[in-house]
Coordinates of C-alpha atoms and ligand atoms in Angstrom, one line a residue:
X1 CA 49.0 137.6 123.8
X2 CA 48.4 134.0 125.6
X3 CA 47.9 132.6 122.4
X4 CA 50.6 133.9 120.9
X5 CA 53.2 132.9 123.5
X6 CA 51.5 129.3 123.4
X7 CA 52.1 129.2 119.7
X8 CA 55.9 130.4 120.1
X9 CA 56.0 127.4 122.8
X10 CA 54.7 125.2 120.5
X11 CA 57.5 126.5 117.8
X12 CA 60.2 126.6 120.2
X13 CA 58.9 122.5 121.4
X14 CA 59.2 121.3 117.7
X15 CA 62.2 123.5 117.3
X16 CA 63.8 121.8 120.4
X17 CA 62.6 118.2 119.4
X18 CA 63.7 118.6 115.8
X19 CA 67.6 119.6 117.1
X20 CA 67.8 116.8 119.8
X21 CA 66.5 114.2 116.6
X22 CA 69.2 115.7 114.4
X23 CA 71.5 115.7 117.2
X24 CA 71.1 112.3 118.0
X25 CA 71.2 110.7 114.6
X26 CA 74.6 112.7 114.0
X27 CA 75.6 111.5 117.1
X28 CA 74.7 108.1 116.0
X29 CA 76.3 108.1 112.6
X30 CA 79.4 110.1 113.5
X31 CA 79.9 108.8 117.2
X32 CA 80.7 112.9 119.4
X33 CA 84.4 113.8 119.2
X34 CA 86.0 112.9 122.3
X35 CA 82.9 110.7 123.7
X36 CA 83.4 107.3 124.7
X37 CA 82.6 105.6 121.0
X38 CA 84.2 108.6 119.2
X39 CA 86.4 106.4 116.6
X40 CA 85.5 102.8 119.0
X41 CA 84.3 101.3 115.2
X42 CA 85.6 97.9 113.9
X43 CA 88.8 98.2 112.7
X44 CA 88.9 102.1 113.2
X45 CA 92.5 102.8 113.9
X46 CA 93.6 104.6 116.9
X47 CA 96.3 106.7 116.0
X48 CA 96.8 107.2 112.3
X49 CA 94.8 109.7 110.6
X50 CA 91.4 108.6 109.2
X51 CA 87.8 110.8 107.6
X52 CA 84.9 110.3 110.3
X53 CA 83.2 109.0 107.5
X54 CA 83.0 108.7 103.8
X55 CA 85.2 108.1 101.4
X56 CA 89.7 109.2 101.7
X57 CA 92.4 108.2 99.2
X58 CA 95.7 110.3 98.6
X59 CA 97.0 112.9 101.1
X60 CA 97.1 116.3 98.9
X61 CA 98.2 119.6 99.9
X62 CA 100.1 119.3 102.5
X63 CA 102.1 122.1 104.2
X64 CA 103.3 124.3 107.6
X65 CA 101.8 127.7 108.3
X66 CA 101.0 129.3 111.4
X67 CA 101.8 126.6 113.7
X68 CA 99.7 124.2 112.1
X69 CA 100.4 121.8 110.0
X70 CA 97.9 121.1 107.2
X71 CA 96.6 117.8 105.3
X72 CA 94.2 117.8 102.9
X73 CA 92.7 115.0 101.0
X74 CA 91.2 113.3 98.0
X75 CA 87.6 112.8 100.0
X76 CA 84.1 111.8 98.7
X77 CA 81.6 112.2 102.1
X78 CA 78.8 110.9 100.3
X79 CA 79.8 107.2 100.0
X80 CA 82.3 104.2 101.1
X81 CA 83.8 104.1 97.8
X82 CA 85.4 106.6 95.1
X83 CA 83.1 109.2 93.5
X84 CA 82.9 112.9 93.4
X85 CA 86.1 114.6 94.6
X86 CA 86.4 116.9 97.1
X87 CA 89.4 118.0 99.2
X88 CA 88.9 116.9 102.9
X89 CA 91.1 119.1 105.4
X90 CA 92.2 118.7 109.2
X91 CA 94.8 120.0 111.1
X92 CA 97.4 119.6 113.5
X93 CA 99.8 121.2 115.9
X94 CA 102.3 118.0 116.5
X95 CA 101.2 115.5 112.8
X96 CA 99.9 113.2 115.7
X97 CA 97.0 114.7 116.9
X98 CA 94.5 116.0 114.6
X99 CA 91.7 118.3 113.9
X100 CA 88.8 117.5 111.0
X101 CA 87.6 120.9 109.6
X102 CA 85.2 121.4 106.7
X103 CA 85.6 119.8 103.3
X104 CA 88.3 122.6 101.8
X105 CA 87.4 122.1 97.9
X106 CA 84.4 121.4 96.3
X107 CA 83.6 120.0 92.9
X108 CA 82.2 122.3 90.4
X109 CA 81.4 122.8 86.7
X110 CA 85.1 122.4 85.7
X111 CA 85.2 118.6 87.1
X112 CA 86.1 116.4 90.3
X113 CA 89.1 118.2 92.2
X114 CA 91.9 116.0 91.7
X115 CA 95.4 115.3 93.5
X116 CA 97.6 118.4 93.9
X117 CA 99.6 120.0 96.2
X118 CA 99.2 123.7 98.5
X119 CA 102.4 126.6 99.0
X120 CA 102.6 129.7 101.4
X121 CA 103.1 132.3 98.8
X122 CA 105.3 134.3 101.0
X123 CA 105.5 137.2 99.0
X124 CA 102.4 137.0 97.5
X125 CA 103.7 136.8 94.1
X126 CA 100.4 135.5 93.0
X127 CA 98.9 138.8 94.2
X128 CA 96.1 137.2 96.2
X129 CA 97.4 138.8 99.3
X130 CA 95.8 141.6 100.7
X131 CA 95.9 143.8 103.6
X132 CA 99.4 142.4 104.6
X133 CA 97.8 139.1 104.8
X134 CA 100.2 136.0 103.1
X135 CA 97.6 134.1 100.9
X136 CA 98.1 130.3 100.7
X137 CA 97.8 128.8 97.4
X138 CA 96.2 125.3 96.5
X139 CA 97.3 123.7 92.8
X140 CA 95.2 120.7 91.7
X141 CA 94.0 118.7 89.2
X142 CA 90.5 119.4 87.6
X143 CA 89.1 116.4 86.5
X144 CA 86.1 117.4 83.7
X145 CA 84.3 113.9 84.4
X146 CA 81.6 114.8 81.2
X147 CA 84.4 115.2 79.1
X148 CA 86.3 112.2 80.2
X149 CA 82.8 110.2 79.9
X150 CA 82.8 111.5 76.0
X151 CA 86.3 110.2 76.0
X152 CA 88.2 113.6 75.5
X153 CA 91.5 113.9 75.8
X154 CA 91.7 117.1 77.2
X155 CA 89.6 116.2 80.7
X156 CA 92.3 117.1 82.8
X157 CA 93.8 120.3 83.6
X158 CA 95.2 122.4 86.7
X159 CA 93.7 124.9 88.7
X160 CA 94.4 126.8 91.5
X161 CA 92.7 128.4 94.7
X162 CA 93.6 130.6 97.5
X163 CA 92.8 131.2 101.2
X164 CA 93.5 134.4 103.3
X165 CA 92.5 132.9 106.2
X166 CA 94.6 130.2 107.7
X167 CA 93.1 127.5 104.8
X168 CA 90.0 127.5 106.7
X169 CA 87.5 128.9 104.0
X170 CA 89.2 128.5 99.8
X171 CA 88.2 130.9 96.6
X172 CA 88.8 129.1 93.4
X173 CA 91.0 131.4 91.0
X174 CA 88.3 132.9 88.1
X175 CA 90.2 132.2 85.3
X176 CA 91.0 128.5 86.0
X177 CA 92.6 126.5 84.4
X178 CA 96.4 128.1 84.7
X179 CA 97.5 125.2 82.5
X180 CA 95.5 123.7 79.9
X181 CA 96.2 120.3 78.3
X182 CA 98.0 119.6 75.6
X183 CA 95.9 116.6 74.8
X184 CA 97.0 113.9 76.8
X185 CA 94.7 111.5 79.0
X186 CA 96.8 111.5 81.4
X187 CA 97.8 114.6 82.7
X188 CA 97.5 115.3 87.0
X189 CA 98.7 115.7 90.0
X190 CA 100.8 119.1 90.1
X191 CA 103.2 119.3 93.0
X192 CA 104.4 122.7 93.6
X193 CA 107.4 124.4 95.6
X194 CA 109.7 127.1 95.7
X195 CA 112.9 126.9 93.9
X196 CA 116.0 128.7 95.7
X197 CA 118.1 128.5 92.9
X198 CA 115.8 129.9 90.4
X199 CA 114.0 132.0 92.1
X200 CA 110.3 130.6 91.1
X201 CA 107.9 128.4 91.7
X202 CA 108.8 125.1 90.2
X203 CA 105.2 122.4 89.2
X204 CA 106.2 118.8 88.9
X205 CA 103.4 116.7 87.0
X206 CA 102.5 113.4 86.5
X207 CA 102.1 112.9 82.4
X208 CA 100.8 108.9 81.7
X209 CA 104.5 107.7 81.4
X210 CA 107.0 110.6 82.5
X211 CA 106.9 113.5 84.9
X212 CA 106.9 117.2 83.3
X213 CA 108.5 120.4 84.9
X214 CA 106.5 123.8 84.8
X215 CA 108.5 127.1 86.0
X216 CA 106.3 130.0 87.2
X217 CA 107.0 133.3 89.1
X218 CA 103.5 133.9 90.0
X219 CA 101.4 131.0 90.3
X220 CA 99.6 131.9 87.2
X221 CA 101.7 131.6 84.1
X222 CA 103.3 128.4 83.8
X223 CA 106.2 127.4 81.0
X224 CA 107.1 124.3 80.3
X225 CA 111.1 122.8 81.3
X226 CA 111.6 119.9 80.6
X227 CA 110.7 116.2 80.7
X228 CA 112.0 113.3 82.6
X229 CA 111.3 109.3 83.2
X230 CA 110.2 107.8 79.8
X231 CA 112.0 104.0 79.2
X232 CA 113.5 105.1 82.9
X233 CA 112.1 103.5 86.0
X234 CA 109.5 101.2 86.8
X235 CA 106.7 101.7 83.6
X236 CA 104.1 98.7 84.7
X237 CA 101.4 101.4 85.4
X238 CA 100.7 104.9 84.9
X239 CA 102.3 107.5 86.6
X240 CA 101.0 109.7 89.6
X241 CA 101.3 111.9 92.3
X242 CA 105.3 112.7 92.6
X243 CA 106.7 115.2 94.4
X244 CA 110.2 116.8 93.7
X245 CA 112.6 118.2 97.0
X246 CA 116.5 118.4 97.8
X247 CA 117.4 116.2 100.5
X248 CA 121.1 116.3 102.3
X249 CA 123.5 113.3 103.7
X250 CA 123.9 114.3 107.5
X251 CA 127.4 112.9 107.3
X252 CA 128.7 114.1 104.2
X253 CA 127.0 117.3 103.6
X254 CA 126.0 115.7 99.8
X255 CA 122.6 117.3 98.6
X256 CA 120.7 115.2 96.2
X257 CA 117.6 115.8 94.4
X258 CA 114.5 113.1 95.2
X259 CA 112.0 112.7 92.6
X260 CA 109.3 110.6 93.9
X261 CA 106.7 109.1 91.7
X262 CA 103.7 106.9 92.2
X263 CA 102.5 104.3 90.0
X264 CA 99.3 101.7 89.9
X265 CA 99.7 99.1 89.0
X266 CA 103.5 98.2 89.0
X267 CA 104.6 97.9 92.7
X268 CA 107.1 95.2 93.6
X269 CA 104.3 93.4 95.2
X270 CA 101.4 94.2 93.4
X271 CA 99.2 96.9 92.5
X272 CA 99.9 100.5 94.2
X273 CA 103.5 102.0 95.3
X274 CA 105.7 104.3 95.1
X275 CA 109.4 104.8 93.7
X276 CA 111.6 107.0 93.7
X277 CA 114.6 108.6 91.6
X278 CA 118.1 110.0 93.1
X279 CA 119.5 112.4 90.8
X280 CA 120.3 116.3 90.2
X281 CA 117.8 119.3 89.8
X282 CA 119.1 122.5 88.2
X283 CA 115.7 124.4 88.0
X284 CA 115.4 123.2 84.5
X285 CA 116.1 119.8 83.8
X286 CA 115.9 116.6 86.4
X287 CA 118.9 113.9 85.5
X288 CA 120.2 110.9 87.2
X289 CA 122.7 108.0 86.9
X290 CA 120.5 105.7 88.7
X291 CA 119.9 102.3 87.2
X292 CA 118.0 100.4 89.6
X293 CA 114.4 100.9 91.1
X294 CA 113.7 102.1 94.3
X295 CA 111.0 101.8 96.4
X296 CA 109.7 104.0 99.2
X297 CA 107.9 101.2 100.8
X298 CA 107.5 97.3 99.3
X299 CA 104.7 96.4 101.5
X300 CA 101.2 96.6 99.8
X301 CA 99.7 99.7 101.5
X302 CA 101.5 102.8 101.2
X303 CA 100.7 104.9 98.0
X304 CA 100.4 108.6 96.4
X305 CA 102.5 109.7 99.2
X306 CA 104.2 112.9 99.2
X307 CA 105.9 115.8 101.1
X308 CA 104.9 118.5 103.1
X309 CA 105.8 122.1 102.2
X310 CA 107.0 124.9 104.3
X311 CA 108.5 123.2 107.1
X312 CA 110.2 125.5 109.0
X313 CA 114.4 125.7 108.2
X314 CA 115.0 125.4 111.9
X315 CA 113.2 121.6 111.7
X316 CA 114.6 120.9 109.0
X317 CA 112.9 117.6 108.1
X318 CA 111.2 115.8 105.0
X319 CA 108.3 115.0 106.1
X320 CA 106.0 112.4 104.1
X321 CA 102.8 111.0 104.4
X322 CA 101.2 108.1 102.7
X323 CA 97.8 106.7 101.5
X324 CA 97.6 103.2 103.3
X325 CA 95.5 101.2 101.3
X326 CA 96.3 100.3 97.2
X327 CA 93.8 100.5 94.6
X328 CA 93.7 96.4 94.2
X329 CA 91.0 96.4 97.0
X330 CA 91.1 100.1 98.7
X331 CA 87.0 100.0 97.9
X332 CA 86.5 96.2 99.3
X333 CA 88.1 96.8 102.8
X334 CA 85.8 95.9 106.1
X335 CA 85.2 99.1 107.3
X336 CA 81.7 100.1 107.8
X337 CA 81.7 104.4 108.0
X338 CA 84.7 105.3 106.2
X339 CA 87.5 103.9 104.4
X340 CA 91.2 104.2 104.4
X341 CA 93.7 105.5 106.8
X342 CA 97.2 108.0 105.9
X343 CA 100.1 106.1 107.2
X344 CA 102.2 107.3 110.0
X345 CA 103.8 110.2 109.5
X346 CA 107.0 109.7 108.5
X347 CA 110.9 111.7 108.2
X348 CA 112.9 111.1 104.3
X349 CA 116.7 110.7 105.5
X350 CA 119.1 110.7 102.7
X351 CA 121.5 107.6 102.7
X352 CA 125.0 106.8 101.3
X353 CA 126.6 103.9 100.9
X354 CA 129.8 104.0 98.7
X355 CA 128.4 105.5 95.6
X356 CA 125.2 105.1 95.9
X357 CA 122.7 106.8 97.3
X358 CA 119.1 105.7 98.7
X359 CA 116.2 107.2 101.1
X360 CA 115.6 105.9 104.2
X361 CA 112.0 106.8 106.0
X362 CA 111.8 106.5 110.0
X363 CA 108.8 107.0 112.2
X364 CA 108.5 110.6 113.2
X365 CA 109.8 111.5 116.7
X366 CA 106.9 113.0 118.1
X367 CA 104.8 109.3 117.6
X368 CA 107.3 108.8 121.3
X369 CA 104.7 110.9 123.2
X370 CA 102.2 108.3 122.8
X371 CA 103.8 105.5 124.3
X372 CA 103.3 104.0 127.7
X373 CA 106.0 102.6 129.8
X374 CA 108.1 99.8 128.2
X375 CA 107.6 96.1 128.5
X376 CA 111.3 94.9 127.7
X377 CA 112.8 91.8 127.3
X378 CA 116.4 90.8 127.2
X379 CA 118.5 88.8 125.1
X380 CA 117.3 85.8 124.1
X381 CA 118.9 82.6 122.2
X382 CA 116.7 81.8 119.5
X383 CA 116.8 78.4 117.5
X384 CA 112.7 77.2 117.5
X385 CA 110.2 79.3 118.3
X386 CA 109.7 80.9 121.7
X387 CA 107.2 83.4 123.1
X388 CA 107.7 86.7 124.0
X389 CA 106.4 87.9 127.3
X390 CA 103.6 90.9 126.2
X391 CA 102.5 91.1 129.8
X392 CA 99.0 89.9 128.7
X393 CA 98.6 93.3 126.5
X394 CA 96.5 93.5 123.4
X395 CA 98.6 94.3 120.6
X396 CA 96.2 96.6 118.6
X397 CA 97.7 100.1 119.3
X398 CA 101.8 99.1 120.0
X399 CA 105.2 99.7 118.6
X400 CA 107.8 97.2 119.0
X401 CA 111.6 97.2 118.9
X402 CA 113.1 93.8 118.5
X403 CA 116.7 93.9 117.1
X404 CA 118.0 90.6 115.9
X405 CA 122.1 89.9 115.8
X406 CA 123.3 87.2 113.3
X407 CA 126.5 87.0 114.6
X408 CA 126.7 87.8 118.4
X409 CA 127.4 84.3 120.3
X410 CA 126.5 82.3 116.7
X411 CA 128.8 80.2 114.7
X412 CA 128.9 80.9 110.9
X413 CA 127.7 77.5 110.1
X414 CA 124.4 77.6 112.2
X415 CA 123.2 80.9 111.6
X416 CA 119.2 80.2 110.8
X417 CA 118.2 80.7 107.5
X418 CA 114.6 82.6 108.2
X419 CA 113.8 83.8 111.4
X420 CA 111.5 86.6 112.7
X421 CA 108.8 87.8 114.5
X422 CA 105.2 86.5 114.7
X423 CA 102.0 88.5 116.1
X424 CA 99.2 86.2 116.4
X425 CA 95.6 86.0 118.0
X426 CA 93.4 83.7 119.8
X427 CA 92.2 82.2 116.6
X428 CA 95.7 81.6 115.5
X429 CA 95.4 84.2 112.8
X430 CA 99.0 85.4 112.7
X431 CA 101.4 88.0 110.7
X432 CA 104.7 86.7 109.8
X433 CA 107.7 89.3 109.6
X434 CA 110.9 87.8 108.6
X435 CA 114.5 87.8 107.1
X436 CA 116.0 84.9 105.1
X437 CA 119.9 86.0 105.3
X438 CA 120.4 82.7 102.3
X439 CA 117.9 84.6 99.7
X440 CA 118.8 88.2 101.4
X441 CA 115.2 89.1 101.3
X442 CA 113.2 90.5 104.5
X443 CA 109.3 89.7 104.2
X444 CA 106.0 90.3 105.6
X445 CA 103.0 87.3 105.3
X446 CA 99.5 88.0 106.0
X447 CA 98.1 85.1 104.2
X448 CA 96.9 84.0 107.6
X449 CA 96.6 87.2 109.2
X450 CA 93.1 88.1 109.1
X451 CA 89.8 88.7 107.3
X452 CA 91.0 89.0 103.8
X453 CA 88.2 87.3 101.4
X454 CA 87.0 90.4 100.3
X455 CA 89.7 90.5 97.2
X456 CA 91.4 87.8 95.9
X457 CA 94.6 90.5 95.7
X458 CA 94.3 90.6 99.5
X459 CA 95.9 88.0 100.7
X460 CA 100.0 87.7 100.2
X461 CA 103.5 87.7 101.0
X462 CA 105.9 90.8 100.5
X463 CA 109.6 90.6 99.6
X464 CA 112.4 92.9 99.3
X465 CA 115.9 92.3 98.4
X466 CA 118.4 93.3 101.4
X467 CA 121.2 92.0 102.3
X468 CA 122.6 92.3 105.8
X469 CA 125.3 90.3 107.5
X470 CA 124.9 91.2 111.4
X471 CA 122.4 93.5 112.5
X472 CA 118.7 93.5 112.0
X473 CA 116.2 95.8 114.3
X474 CA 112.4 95.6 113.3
X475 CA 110.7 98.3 114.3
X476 CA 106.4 97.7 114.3
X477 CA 103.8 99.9 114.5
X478 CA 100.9 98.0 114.9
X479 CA 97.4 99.5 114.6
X480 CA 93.8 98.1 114.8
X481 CA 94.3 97.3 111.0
X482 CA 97.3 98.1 109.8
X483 CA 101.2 97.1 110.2
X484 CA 104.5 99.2 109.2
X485 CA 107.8 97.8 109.7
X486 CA 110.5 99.9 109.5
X487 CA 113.9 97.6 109.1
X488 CA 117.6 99.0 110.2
X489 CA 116.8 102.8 110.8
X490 CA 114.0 102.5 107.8
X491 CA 117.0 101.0 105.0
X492 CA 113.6 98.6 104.4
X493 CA 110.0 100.0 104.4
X494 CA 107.4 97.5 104.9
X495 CA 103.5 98.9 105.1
X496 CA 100.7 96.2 105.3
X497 CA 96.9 96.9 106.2
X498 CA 95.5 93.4 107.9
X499 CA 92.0 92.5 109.2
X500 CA 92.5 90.6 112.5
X501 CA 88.9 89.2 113.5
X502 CA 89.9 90.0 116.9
X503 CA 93.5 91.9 117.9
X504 CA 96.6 90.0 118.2
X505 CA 97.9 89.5 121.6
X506 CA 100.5 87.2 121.6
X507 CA 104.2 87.5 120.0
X508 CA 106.6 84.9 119.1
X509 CA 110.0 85.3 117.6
X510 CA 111.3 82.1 115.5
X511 CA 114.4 80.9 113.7
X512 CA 114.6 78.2 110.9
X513 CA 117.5 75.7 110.6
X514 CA 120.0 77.3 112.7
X515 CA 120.4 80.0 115.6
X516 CA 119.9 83.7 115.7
X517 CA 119.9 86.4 118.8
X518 CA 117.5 88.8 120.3
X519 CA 119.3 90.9 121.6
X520 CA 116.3 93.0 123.0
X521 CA 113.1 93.1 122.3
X522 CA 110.7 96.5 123.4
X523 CA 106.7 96.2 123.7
X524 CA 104.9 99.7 123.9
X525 CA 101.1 100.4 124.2
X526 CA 100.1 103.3 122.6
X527 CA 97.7 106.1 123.6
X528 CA 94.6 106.9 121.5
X529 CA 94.9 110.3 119.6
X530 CA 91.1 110.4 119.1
Ligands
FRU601 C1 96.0 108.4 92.7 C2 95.0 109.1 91.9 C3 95.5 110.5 91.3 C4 94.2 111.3 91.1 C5 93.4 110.8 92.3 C6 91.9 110.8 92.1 O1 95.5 107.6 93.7 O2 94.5 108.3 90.9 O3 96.3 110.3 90.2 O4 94.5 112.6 91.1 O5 93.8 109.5 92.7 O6 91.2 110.6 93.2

């Protein structure tokens, strides 16, 4: 008897010993949510949405159920760098504050589990429902990686999944694929919603150079629509990751169709981004007069970014998310445990302006709960550069609000022709965000802003074409390494990951060859969501 209890000590010792090693190495490589050095890393940003560890790149996925809202993402835990993918999943109950569960999707025999997009089959016209239960639905890309080794066309092709049980646990559909390829390399990324008009479910697709519509009323059985976007658009890349959805002008009561499509390389600036296409829907065909390209964002780091489904009617929003990093140097970046952070989450606004219309994106409103009382300054005659008073605080989790007026107390003549606003550090690395009225561009420069030798794309300047003739309010989110600038009510979108070797903490605003006023400008810290 004595021996035996001695020998279940013994068991119960190692058994003890073995959990607190276990325990403390995953402490050690995964810091404990909400200890002290939970997400304290280098660089680890403090309130955008970023893996524990391991490998993130598009948001995918994405909708409202149950009072939570969903993300999912294209994840590989294994490594720092893109391999094998899974679909990552958190949650959260404000898009501010969020909650990592288990990896959602895993890769199997049919391939890598590519971008795609998740619905709320409401009335379970897929059938996966049971016992009264509304099954949620994931649509994605199988990526066969053997086959695209061998160099087969056919690699990619689109599956689906289900999940009774709030998305926390997922059952891959038995007869996958629900659409085959048609032979086409390029051939991902299936963004599915409901279609009021029609009555069905509606797949947009990313196909090399164009977009393809699939109707279905089940989920299942897809048919082929129509086609849109070759010879229209920006073609310097392939295309990826769009994302079709109706959007209304609050002042006119115009609805407009948004198609939004992502393509690498090709951005204004290089590399990564995403553009979009104003036209009309009719549950068949997507068409539009518009001549131009448009941009969602012209900075460098905002890319595959889509929509979530299933926000409620009583919200009303478009809500977007964005991969923050582009695929120039997404796998160089000097993080340590993980890389690549989501950007903020952020509301699609449609805007008019005589004939035309364009998408605006603003900072979600519930980003206001993490600020901390206001540091403001008052109007300020700028025509050198001058220093803004931050109250000595480090500038590596702020928003700022600094609205510039070119015509308030200025004469014509000697309006400046480049001012802005500088954020700079001890070691005088510095971030330059700007407006030239003379060239109408606005601009962000971060050849000086940081650590950037680990890609000779890293370093650069971002332009956009806007012209403005009074007004011009900047407003920053700053993070520990990233920057998003969102110019007069979001008309401009400016999204910039930077390296600081240690936080800016000073601010100057500046004005070239002539005079410009602050009218105002607003400093907030902001609190930690992790
Ligand atoms: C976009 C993308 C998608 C693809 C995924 C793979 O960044 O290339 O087209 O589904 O990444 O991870």
């Amino acid at each position: 008897m004595k021996k035996k209890f001695t020998f279940q000590f013994k068991i119960l010792n190692t058994f003890l010993l073995f959990a607190l090693v276990i325990g403390c190495s995953q402490s050690a490589k995964k810091g404990v949510e909400g200890g002290s050095d939970y997400y304290s890393e280098s660089y680890r940003p403090q309130y955008h949405f970023s893996p524990e560890y391991g490998w993130m790149n598009d948001p995918n996925g994405m909708f409202y159920y149950n009072g939570e809202y969903h993300l999912f993402y294209q994840y590989y835990p294994d490594s720092t760098v893109w391999g094998p993918m899974h679909w990552g999943h958190a949650v959260s109950e404000d898009l501010v504050h969020w909650k990592h569960l288990p990896i959602a999707l895993y890769p199997d025999s049919s391939g890598y589990i590519f971008s795609g997009s998740a619905v709320v089959d409401w009335e379970n016209t897929s059938g996966f429902g049971k016992d009264d239960i509304t099954p949620l639905v994931a649509i994605f890309t199988n990526n066969d990686m053997t086959a695209e080794k061998a160099g087969e066309v056919g690699h990619q092709t689109q599956g689906i999944a289900y999940s009774l049980d709030d998305g926390r646990t997922w059952i891959k559909y038995r007869e996958n694929p629900v659409l085959e390829n048609p032979g086409i390399w390029d051939f991902r990324d299936p963004k599915v919603s409901w279609d009021e008009g029609i009555q069905k479910w509606i797949m947009t697709l990313a196909v090399h150079d164009h977009i393809e519509f699939y109707s279905s009323a089940n989920l299942i059985e897809w048919k082929k629509e129509s086609e849109f976007g070759k010879g229209v658009g920006a073609h310097g890349g392939v295309w990826e990751c769009p994302d079709l959805f109706q959007l209304e002008n609050k002042e006119t009561g115009d609805k407009k169709w948004i198609l939004l499509v992502s393509i690498n390389p090709g951005g204004p600036n290089g590399g990564s981004a995403t553009q979009y296409f104003v036209g009309d829907f009719d549950g068949n065909r997507f068409t539009t007069e518009q001549i131009e390209e448009k941009w969602i964002d012209y900075g460098r780091d905002n890319y595959a970014g889509v929509t979530w489904n299933d926000i409620p009617k009583r919200d009303g929003r478009r809500l977007f998310i964005g991969w923050m990093s582009n695929w120039q140097y997404a796998e160089k970046v000097p993080t340590e445990k993980w890389r690549s952070t989501m950007t903020i989450p952020r509301e699609l606004i449609l805007g008019k302006s005589g004939t035309d219309y364009f998408v605006n994106s603003v900072p979600i409103e519930e980003l206001k709960q993490l600020r901390s009382s206001a540091i403001i300054n008052g109007q300020m005659a700028v025509s050198d550069t001058i220093s803004v008073d931050n109250q000595g605080l480090l500038l590596n989790n702020s928003e700022l609000k600094f609205s510039f007026n070119m015509t308030k107390n200025i004469d014509k003549s000697s309006v400046s022709t480049e001012f802005g606003i500088i954020l700079k550090n001890n070691l005088g690395e510095k971030l330059i965000i700007g407006y030239a009225p003379t060239s109408t561009q606005v601009f962000t420069d971060r050849n000086y802003a940081g650590v950037d030798t680990f890609s000779h794309n890293f370093a650069s300047r971002q332009t956009a074409k806007y012209h403005t003739s009074d007004k011009l309010d900047f407003h920053v989110f700053i993070d520990e390494a990233s920057v998003e600038i969102f110019i007069n009510n979001g008309d401009i979108v400016m999204t910039d990951i930077v390296f600081p070797t240690v936080p800016y903490n000073g601010i100057e605003v500046y004005a070239k060859d002539g005079e410009v006023m602050l009218e105002k400008a607003e400093i907030w810290n902001l609190k930690s969501v992790w």
